[in-house]
PDB file of C-alpha atoms in Angstrom:
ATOM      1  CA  UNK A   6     -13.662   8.575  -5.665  1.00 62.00           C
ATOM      2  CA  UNK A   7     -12.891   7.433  -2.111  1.00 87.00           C
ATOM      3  CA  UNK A   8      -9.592   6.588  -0.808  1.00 88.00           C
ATOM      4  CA  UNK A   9     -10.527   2.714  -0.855  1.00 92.00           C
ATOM      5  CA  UNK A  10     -11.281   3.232  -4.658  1.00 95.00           C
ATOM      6  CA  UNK A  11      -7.850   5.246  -5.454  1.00 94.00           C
ATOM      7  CA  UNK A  12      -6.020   2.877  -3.688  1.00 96.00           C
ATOM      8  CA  UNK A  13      -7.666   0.192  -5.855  1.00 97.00           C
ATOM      9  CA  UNK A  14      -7.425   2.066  -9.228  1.00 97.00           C
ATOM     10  CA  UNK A  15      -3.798   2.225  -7.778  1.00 97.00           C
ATOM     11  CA  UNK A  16      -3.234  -1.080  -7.735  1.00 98.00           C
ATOM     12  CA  UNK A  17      -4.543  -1.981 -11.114  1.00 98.00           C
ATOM     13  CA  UNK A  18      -2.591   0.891 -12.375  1.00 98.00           C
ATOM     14  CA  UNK A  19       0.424  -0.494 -11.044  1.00 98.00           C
ATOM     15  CA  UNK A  20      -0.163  -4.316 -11.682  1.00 98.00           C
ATOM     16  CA  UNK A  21      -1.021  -3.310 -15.886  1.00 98.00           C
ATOM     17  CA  UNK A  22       2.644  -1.643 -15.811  1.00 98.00           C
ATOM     18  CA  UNK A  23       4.370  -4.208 -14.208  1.00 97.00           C
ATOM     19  CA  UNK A  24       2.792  -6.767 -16.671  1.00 98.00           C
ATOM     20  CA  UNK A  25       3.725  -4.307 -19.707  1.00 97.00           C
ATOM     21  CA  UNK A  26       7.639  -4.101 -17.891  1.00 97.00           C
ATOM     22  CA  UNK A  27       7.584  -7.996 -17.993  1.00 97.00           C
ATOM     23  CA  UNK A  28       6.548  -8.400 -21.729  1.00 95.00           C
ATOM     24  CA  UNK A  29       9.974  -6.259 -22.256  1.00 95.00           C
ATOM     25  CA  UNK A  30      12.908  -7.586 -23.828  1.00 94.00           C
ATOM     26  CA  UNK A  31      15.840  -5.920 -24.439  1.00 91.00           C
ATOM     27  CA  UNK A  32      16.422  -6.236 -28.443  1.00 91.00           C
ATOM     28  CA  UNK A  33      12.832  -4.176 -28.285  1.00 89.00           C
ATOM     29  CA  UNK A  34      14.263  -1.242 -26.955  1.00 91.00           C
ATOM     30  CA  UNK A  35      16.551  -0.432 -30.616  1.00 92.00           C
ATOM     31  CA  UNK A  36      12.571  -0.421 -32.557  1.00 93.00           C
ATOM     32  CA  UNK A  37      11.752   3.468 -32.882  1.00 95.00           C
ATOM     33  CA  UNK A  38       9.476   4.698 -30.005  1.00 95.00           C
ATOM     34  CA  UNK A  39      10.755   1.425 -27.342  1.00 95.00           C
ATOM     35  CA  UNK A  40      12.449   3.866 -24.617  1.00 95.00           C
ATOM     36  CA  UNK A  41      10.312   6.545 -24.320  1.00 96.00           C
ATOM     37  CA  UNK A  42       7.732   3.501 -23.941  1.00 96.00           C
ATOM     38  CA  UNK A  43       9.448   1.983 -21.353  1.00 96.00           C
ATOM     39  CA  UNK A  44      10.516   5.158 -19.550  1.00 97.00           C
ATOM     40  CA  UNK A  45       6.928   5.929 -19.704  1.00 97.00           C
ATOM     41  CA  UNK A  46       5.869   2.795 -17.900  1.00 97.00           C
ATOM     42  CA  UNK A  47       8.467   2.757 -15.408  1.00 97.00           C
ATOM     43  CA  UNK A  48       7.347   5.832 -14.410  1.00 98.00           C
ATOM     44  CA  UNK A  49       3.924   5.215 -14.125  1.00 98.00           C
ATOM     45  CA  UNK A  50       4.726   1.653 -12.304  1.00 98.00           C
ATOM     46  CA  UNK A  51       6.835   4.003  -9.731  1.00 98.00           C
ATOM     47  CA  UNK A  52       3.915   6.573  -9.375  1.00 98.00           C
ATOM     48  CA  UNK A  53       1.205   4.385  -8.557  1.00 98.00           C
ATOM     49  CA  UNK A  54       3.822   2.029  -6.441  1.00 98.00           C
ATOM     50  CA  UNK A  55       4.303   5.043  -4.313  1.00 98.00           C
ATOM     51  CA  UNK A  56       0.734   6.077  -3.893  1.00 97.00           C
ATOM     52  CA  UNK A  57       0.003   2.448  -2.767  1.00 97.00           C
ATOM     53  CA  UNK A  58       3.032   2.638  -0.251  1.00 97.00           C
ATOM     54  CA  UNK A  59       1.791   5.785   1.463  1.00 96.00           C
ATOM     55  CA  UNK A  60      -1.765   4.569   2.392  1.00 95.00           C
ATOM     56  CA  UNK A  61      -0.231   1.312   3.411  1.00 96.00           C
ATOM     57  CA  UNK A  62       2.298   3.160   5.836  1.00 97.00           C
ATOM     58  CA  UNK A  63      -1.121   5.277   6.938  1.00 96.00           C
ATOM     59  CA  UNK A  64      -2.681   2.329   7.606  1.00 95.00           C
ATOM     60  CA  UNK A  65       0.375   0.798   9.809  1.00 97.00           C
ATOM     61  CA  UNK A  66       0.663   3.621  11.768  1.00 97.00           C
ATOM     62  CA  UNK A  67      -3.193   3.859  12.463  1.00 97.00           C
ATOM     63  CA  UNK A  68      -2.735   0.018  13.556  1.00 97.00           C
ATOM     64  CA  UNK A  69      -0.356   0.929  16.186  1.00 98.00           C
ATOM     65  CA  UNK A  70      -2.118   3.536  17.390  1.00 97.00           C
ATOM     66  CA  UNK A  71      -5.010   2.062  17.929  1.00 96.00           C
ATOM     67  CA  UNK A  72      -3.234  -1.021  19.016  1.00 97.00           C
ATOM     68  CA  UNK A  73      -1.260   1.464  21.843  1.00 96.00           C
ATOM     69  CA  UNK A  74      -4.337   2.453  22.763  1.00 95.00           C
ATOM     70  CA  UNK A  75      -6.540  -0.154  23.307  1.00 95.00           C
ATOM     71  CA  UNK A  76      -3.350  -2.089  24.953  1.00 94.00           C
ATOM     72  CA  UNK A  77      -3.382   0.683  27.760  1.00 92.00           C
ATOM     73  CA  UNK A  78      -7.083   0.441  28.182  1.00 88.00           C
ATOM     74  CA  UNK A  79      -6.568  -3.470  28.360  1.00 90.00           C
ATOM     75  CA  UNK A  80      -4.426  -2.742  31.420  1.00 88.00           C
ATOM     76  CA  UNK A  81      -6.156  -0.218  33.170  1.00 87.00           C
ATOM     77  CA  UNK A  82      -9.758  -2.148  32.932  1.00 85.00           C
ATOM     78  CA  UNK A  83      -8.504  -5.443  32.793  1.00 79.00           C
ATOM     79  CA  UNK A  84      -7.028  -5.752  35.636  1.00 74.00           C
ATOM     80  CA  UNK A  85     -10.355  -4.353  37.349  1.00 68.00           C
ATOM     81  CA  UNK A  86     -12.112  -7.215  35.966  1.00 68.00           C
ATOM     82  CA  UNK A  87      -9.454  -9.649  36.715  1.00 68.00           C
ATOM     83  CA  UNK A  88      -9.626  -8.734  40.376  1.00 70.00           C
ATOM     84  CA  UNK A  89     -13.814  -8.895  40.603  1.00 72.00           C
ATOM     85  CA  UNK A  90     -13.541 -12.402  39.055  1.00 73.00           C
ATOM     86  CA  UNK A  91     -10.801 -13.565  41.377  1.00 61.00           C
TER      87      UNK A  91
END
C-alpha cells in the first residue's frame, strides 16, 4: 500500500470512529462491555488522527521547502528576465 493509500485508509479509519464516538451517550457506558468499547475507539480515533497529522506536517514542510526554493530561483532568474524585457 502506498503512502497516498495509508493516508486514505487513515482517514476512513478515523472518520468510522469518530461517527461510532458520536452515536455515544453517556447512560450507555453502565451496559456491560460500554467502556472498554469506548476506550477502544478513542484509541483507535487518536491512532489514526495522529498518523493523518504526521503526513500532513510532511507535506507542509515539503511546501515550504519547495516554496523557499523556487522563491530564491524566482529572484536570481527573474530579475535576469526582467532586465532583458526592460
Amino acid at each position: 500500500m502506498d503512502d497516498l493509500d495509508q493516508l486514505i485508509e487513515n482517514i476512513r479509519m478515523f472518520c468510522a470512529a469518530l461517527e461510532k464516538l458520536r452515536l455515544m451517550e453517556g447512560p450507555e457506558m453502565l451496559l456491560p462491555g460500554r467502556v472498554a468499547a469506548y476506550n477502544s475507539t478513542l484509541e483507535d480515533a487518536y491512532t489514526a488522527y495522529a498518523q493523518i497529522e504526521t503526513v500532513v506536517d510532511e507535506w507542509g514542510h515539503e511546501l515550504e521547502y519547495q516554496h523557499t526554493r523556487l522563491d530564491a530561483g524566482v529572484k536570481q532568474f527573474g530579475k535576469k528576465e526582467e532586465d532583458r524585457n526592460g
